[in-house]
Tab-separated table of C-alpha atoms and ligand atoms in Angstrom:
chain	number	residue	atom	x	y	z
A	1	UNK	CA	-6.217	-54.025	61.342
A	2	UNK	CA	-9.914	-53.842	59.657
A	3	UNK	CA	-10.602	-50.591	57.820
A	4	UNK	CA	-13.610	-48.947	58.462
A	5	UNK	CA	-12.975	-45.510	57.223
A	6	UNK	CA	-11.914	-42.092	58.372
A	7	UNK	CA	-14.463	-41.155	61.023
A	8	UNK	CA	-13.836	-44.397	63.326
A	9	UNK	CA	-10.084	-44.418	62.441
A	10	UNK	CA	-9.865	-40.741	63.528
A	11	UNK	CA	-12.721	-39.945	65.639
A	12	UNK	CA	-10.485	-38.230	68.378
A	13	UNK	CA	-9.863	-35.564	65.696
A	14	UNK	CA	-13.218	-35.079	64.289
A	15	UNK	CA	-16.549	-33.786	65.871
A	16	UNK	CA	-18.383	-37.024	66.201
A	17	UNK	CA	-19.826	-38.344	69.207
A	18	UNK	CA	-21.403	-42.028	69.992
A	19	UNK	CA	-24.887	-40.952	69.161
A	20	UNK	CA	-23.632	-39.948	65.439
A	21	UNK	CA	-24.763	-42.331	62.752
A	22	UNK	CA	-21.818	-42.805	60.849
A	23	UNK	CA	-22.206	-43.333	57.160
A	24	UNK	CA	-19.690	-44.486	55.444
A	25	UNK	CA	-17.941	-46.545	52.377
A	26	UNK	CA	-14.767	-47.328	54.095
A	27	UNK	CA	-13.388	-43.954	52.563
A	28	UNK	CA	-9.757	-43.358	53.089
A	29	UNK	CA	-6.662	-45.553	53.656
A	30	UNK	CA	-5.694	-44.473	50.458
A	31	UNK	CA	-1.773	-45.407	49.121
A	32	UNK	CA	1.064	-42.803	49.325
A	33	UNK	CA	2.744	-44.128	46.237
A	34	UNK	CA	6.443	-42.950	45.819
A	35	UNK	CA	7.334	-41.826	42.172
A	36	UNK	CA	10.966	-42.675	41.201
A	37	UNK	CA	10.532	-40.841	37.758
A	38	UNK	CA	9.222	-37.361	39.533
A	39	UNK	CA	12.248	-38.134	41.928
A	40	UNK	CA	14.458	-38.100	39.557
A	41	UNK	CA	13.757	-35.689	37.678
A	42	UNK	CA	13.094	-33.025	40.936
A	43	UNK	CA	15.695	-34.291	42.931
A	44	UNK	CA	13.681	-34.466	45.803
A	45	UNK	CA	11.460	-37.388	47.352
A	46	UNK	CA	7.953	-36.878	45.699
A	47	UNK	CA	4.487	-39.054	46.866
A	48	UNK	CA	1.848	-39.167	45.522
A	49	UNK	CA	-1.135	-39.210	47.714
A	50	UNK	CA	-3.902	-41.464	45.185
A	51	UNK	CA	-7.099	-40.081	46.745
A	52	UNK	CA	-8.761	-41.565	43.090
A	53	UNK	CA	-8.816	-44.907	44.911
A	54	UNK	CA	-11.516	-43.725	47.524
A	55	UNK	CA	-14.778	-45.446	46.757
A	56	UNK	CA	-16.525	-42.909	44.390
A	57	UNK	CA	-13.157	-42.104	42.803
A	58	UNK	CA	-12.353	-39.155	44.679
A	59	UNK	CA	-11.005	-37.102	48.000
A	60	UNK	CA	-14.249	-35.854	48.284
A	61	UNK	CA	-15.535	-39.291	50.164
A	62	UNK	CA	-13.351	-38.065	53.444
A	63	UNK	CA	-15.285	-34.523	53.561
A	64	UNK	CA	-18.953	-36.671	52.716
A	65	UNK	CA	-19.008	-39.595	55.169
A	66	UNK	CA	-18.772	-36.711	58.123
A	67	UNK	CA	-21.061	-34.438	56.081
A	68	UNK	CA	-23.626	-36.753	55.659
A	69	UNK	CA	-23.266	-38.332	59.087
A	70	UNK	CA	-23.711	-35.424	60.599
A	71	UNK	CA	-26.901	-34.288	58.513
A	72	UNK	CA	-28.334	-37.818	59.411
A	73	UNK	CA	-27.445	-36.660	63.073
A	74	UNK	CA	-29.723	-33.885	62.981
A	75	UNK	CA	-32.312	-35.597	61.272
A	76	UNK	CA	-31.835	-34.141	58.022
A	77	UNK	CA	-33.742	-35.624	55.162
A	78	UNK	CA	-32.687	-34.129	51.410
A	79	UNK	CA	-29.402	-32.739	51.158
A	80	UNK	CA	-27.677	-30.473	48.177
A	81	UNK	CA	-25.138	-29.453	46.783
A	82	UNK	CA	-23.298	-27.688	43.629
A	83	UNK	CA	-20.809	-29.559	41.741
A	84	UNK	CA	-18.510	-29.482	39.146
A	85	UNK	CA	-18.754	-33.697	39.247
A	86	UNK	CA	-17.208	-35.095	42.175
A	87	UNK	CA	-18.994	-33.692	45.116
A	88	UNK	CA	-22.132	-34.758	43.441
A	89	UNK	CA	-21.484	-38.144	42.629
A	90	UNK	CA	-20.175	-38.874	46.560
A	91	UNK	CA	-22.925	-36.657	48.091
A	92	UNK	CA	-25.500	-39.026	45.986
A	93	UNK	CA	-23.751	-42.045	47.143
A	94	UNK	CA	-23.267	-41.740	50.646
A	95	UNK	CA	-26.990	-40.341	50.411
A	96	UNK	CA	-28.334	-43.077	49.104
A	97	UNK	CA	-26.241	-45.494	51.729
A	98	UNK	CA	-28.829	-44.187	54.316
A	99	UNK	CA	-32.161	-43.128	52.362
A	100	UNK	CA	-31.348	-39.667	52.202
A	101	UNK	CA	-32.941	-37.369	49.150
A	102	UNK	CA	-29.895	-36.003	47.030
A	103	UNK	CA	-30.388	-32.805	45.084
A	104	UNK	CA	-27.153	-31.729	42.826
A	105	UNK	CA	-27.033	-28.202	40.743
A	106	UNK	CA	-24.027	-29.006	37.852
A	107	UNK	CA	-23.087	-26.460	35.030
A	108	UNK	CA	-24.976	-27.619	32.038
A	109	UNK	CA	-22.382	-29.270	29.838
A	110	UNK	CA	-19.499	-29.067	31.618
A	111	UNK	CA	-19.214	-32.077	33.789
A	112	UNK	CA	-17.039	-35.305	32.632
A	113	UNK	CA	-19.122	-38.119	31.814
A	114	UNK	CA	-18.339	-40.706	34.632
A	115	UNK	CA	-19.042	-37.897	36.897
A	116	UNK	CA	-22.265	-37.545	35.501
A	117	UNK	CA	-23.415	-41.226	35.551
A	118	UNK	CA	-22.328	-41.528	39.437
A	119	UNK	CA	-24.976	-39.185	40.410
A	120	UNK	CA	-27.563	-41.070	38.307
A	121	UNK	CA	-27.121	-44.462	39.011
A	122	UNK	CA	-27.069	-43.218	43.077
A	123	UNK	CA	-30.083	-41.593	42.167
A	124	UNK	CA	-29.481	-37.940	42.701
A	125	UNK	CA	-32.097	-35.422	41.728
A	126	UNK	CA	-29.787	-34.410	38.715
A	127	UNK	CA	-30.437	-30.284	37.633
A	128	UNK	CA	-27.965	-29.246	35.255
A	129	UNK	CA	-28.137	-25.210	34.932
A	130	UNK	CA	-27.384	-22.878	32.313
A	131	UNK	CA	-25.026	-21.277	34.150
A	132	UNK	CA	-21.250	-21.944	35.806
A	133	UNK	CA	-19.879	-23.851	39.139
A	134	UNK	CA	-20.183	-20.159	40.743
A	135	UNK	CA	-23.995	-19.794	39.653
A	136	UNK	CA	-24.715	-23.421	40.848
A	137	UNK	CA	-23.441	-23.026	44.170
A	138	UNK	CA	-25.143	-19.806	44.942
A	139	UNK	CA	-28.372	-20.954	43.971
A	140	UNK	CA	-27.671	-24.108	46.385
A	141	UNK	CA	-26.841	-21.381	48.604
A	142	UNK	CA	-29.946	-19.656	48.074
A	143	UNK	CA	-32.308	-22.782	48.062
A	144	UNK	CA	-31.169	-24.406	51.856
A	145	UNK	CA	-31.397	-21.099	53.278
A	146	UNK	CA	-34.715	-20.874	52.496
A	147	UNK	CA	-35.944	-25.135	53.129
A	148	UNK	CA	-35.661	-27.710	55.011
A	149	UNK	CA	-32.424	-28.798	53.211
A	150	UNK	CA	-28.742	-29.439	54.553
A	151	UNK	CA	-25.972	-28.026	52.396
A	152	UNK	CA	-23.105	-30.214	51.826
A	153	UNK	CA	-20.639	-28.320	49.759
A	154	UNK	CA	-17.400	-27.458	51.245
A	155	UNK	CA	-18.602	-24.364	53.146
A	156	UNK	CA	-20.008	-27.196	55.151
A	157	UNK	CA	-17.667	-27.576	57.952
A	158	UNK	CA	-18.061	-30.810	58.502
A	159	UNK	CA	-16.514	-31.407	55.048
A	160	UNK	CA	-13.431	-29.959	55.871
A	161	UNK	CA	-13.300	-31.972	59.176
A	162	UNK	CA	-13.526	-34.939	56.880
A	163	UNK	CA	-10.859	-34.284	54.226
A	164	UNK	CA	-8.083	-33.156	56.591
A	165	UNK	CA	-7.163	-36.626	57.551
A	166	UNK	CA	-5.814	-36.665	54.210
A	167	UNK	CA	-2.600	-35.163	56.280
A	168	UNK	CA	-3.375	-37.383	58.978
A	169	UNK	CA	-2.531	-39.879	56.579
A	170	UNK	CA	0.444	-39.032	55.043
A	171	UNK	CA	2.123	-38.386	58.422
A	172	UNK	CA	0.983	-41.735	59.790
A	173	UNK	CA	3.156	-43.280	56.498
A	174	UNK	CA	6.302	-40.985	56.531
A	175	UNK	CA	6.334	-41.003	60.555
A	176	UNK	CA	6.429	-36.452	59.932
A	177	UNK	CA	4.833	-34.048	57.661
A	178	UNK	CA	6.501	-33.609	54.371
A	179	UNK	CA	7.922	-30.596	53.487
A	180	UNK	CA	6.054	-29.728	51.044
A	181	UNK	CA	2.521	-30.008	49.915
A	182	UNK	CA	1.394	-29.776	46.582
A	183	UNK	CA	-2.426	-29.557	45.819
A	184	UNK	CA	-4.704	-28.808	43.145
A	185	UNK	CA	-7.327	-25.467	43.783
A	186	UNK	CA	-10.506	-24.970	42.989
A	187	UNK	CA	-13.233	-24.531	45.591
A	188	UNK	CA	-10.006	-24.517	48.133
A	189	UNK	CA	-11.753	-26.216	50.182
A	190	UNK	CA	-9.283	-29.223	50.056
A	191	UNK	CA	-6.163	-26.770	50.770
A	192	UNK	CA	-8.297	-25.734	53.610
A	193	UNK	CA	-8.515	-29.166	54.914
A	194	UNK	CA	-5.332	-30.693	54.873
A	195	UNK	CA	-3.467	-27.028	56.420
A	196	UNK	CA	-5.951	-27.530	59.368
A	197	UNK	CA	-5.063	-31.264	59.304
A	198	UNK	CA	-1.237	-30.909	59.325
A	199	UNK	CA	-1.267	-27.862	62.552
A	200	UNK	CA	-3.696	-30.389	64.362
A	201	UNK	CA	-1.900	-33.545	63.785
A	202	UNK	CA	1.848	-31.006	65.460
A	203	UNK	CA	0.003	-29.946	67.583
A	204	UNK	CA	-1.477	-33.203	68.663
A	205	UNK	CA	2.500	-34.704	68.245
A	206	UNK	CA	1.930	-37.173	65.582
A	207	UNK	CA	4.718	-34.432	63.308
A	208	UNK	CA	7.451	-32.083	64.330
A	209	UNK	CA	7.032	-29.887	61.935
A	210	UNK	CA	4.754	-28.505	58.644
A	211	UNK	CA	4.601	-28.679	55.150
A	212	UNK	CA	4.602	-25.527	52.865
A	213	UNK	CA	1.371	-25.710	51.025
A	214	UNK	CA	1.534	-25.567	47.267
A	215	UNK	CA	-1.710	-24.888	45.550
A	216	UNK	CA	-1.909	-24.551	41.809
A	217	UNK	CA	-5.196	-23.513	40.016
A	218	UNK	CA	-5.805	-23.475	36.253
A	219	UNK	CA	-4.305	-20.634	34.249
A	220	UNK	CA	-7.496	-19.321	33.169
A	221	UNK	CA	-9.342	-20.054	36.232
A	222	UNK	CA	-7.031	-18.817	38.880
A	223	UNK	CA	-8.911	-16.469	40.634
A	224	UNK	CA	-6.489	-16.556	43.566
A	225	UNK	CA	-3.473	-15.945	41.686
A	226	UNK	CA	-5.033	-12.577	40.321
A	227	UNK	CA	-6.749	-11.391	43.223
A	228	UNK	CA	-9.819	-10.838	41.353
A	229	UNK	CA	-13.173	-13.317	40.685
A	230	UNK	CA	-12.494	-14.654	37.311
A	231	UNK	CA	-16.525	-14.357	35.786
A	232	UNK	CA	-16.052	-16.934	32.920
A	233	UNK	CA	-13.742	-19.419	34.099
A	234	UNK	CA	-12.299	-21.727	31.403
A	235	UNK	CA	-10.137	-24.996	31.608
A	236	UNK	CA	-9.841	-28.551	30.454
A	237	UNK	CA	-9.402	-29.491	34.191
A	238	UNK	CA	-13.118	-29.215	34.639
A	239	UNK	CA	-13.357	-30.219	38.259
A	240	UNK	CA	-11.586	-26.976	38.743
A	241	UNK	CA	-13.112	-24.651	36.583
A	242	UNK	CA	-14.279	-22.306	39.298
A	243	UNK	CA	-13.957	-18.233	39.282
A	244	UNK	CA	-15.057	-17.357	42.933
A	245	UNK	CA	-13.484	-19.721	45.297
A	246	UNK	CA	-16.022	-20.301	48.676
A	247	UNK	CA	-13.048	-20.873	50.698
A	248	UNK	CA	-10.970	-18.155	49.274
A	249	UNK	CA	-9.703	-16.381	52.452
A	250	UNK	CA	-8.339	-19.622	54.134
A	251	UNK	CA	-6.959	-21.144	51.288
A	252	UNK	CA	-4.708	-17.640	51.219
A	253	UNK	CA	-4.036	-18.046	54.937
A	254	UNK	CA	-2.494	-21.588	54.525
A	255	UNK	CA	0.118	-20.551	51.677
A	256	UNK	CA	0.514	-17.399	54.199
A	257	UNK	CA	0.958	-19.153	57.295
A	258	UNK	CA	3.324	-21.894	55.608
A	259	UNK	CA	4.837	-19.671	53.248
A	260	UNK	CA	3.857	-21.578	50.579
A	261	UNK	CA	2.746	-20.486	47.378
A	262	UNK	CA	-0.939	-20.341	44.797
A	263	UNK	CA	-0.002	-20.546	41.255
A	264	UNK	CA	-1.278	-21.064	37.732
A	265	UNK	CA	-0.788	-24.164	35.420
A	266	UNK	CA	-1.747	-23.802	32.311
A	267	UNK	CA	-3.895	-26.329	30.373
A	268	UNK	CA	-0.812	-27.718	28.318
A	269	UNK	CA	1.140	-28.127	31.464
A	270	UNK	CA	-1.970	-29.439	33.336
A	271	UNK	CA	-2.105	-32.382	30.030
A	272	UNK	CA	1.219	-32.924	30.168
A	273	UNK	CA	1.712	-33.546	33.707
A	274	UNK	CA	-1.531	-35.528	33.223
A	275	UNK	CA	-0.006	-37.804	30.458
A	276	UNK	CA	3.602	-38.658	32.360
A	277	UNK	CA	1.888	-39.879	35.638
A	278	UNK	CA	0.140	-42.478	33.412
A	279	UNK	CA	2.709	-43.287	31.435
A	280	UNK	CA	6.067	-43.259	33.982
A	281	UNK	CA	4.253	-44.309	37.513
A	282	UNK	CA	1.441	-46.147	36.122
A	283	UNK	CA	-1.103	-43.705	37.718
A	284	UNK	CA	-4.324	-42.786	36.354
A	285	UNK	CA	-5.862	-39.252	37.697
A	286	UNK	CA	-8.382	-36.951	35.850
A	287	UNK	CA	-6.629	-33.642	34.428
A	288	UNK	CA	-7.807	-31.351	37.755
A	289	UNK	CA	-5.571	-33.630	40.086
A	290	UNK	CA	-2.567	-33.630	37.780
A	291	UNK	CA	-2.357	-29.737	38.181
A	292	UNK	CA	-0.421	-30.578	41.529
A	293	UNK	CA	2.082	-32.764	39.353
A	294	UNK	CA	2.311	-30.258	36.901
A	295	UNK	CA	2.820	-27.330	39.825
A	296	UNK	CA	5.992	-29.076	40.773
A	297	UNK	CA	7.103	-29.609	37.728
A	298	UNK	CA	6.652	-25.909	36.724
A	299	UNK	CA	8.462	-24.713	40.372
A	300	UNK	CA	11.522	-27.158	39.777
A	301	UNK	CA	12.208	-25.747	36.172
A	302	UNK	CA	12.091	-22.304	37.942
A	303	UNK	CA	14.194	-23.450	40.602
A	304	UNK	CA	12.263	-23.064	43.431
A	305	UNK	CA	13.681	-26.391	44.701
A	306	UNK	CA	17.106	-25.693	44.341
A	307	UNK	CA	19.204	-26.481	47.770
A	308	UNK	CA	16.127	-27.674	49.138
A	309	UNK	CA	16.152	-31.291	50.781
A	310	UNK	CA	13.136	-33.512	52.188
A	311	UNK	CA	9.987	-34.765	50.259
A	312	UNK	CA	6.926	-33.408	48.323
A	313	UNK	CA	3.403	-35.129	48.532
A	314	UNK	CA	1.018	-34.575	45.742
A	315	UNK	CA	-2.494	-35.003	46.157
A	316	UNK	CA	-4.104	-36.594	43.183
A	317	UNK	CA	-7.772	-35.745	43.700
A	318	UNK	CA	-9.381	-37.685	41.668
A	319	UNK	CA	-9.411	-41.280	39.331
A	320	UNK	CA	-8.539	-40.642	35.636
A	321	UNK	CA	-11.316	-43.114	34.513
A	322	UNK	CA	-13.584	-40.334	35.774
A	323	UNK	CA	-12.930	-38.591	32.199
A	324	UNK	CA	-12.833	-41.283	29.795
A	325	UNK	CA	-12.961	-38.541	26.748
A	326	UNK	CA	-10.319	-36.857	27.696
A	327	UNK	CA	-8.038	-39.492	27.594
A	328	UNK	CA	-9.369	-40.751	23.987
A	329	UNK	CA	-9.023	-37.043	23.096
A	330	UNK	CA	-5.582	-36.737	23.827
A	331	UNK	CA	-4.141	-39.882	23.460
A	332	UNK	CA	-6.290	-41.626	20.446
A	333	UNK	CA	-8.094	-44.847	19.774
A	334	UNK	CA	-6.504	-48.124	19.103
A	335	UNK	CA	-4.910	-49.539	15.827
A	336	UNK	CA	-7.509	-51.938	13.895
A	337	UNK	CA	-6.111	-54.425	11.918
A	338	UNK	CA	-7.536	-57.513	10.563
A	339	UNK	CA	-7.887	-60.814	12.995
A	340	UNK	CA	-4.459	-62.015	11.267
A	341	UNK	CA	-0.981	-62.711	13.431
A	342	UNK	CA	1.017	-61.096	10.317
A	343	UNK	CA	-0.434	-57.153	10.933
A	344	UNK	CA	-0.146	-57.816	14.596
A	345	UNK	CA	3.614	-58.743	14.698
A	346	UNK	CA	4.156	-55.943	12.218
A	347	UNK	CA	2.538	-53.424	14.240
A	348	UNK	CA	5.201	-54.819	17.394
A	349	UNK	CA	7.732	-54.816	14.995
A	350	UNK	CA	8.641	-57.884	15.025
B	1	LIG	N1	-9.560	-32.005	42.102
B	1	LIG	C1	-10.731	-32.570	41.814
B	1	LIG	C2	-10.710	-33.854	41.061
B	1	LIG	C3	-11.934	-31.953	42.218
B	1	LIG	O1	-13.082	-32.530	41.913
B	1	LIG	C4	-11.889	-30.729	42.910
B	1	LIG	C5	-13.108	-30.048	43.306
B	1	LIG	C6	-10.626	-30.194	43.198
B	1	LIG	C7	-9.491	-30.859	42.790
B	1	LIG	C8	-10.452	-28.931	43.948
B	1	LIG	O2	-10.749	-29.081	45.290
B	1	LIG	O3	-12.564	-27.419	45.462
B	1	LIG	O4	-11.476	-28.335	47.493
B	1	LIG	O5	-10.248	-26.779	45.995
B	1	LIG	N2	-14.266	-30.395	42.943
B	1	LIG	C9	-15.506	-29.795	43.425
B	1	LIG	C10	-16.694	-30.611	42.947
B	1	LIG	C11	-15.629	-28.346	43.172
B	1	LIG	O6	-17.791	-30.069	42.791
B	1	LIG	O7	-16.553	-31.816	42.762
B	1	LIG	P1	-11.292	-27.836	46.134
């Protein structure tokens, strides 16, 4: 069957009618890959849900082709948002798909690169501030209260509409809902989404039952997991350096209401877990998405698996060639030898 992304392949489940305009990049469809190596060494069935391979590189595509549609359905003409990279660079793409003005507020500094150059080449009004995620957003806040301009951040509900066919997705593979789901926080908007998408898609009867929502936020940005707004958030995992989650309150009703959990990863763990997926699965993702890797990872050697049976999904949120320099950083640059077979075979060790 032809894909032509998540709002005509699930328009009974999202608030679209025939006089929508629907802009999209064929978003979704993305692989559930299975992961023999994090199988073996949880001992349960873990997926990994590759949301990198949407077509700006991230999850955020699902949440933007219904945001933006739906701006273009009310005749909405510049659109905003704050970002710590990946909402920007799909709000300035799907913008530019229909002639839409793009205006993105980033933290001066503190985006990763390929991030950075997806807003540009799309065109975005680019306005990096001296000043966090949590600044940025409520100065977008401020600004499309006050003009003509739609907001298309998370607190958007249309965004949310968008991203919870992520579950819709992962149910339509495994024929049910995992039982758990691990997910990186930040915004927790995407938590948000997929909860709302696994109680519809029960409710609707395309799953028997629901997954308990992990969420794992970075140790030094986890507002959630210490109940206070962290002012000066700091991680490597910049896409989720955030202090004062928007969707806060819901993102603490899905762990309630599935009896999941919100925890911290650390930035070591958040590397680590970061490093294996390349390296055993053959999976690139940026740092922010391997926190959900390196969440189950960090529950397993606590036990919180033990007896359990059934299958974990991770979401990885992102593509890893959206940081380029942290790779380099943490990995190195190549061995340079002279244009000679005898270095090269020693070098193999031949
Ligand atoms: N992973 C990646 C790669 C992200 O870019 C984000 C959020 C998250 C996880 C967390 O998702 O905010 O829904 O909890 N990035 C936003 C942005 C904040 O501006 O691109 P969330």
């Amino acid at each position: 069957m032809k894909w032509s992304g998540i709002i005509q392949h699930y328009q009974r489940f999202l608030p679209v009618s025939a006089q929508t305009p629907i802009v999209s990049l064929n978003e979704g469809n993305t692989p559930l890959i299975f992961s023999s190596y994090l199988t073996s060494v949880v001992g349960l069935e873990v997926y990994l849900k590759y949301e990198g391979l949407n077509p700006t590189g991230s999850f955020k595509d699902r949440g933007m082709t219904m945001a933006i549609s739906k701006a273009k359905e009310a005749g909405a003409e510049v659109v905003m948002c704050a970002s710590t990279g990946n909402t920007s660079a799909s709000a300035a793409a799907y913008a530019a798909r229909c002639g839409m003005r793009c205006i993105v507020l980033i933290p001066d500094g503190h985006i990763a690169l390929g991030k950075l150059a997806q807003a540009m080449i799309h065109n975005a009004k680019v306005i990096a501030i001296q000043g966090n995620f949590d600044d940025a957003l409520n100065l977008v806040k401020e600004v499309t209260s006050q003009y003509p301009v739609t907001l298309v951040n998370s607190i958007n509900p249309f965004r949310i509409e968008g991203q919870k066919t992520g579950a819709f997705e992962i149910c339509d593979v495994l024929g049910n809902a995992p039982e758990f789901h691990a997910i990186p926080v930040g915004n927790a908007g995407n938590i948000t989404a997929y909860w709302k998408g696994y109680k519809e898609y029960k409710a609707a009867g395309f799953a028997t039952k629901l997954p308990k929502m992990l969420g794992f936020q970075a140790a030094k940005s986890a507002p959630i997991v210490e109940k206070r707004v962290i002012p000066h958030p700091e991680t490597i995992a910049t896409a989720i350096k955030i202090g004062n989650p928007a969707s806060w309150k819901s993102a603490e009703d899905a762990r309630d209401e599935s009896k999941g959990l919100i925890d911290a990863v650390t930035d070591e763990e958040i590397l680590a877990a970061y490093k294996l997926l390349a390296a055993h699965d053959g999976v690139f993702a940026e740092p922010a998405s391997a926190a959900s890797v390196a969440g189950v990872l960090k529950l397993h050697k606590a036990g919180y698996f033990k007896g359990q049976k059934g299958r974990i999904c991770c979401t990885l949120t992102g593509h890893g060639l959206k940081d380029p320099n942290i790779a380099i950083k943490n990995i190195g640059n190549p061995i340079s030898v002279k244009a000679d077979i005898h270095p090269i075979l020693k070098e193999i060790g031949f």
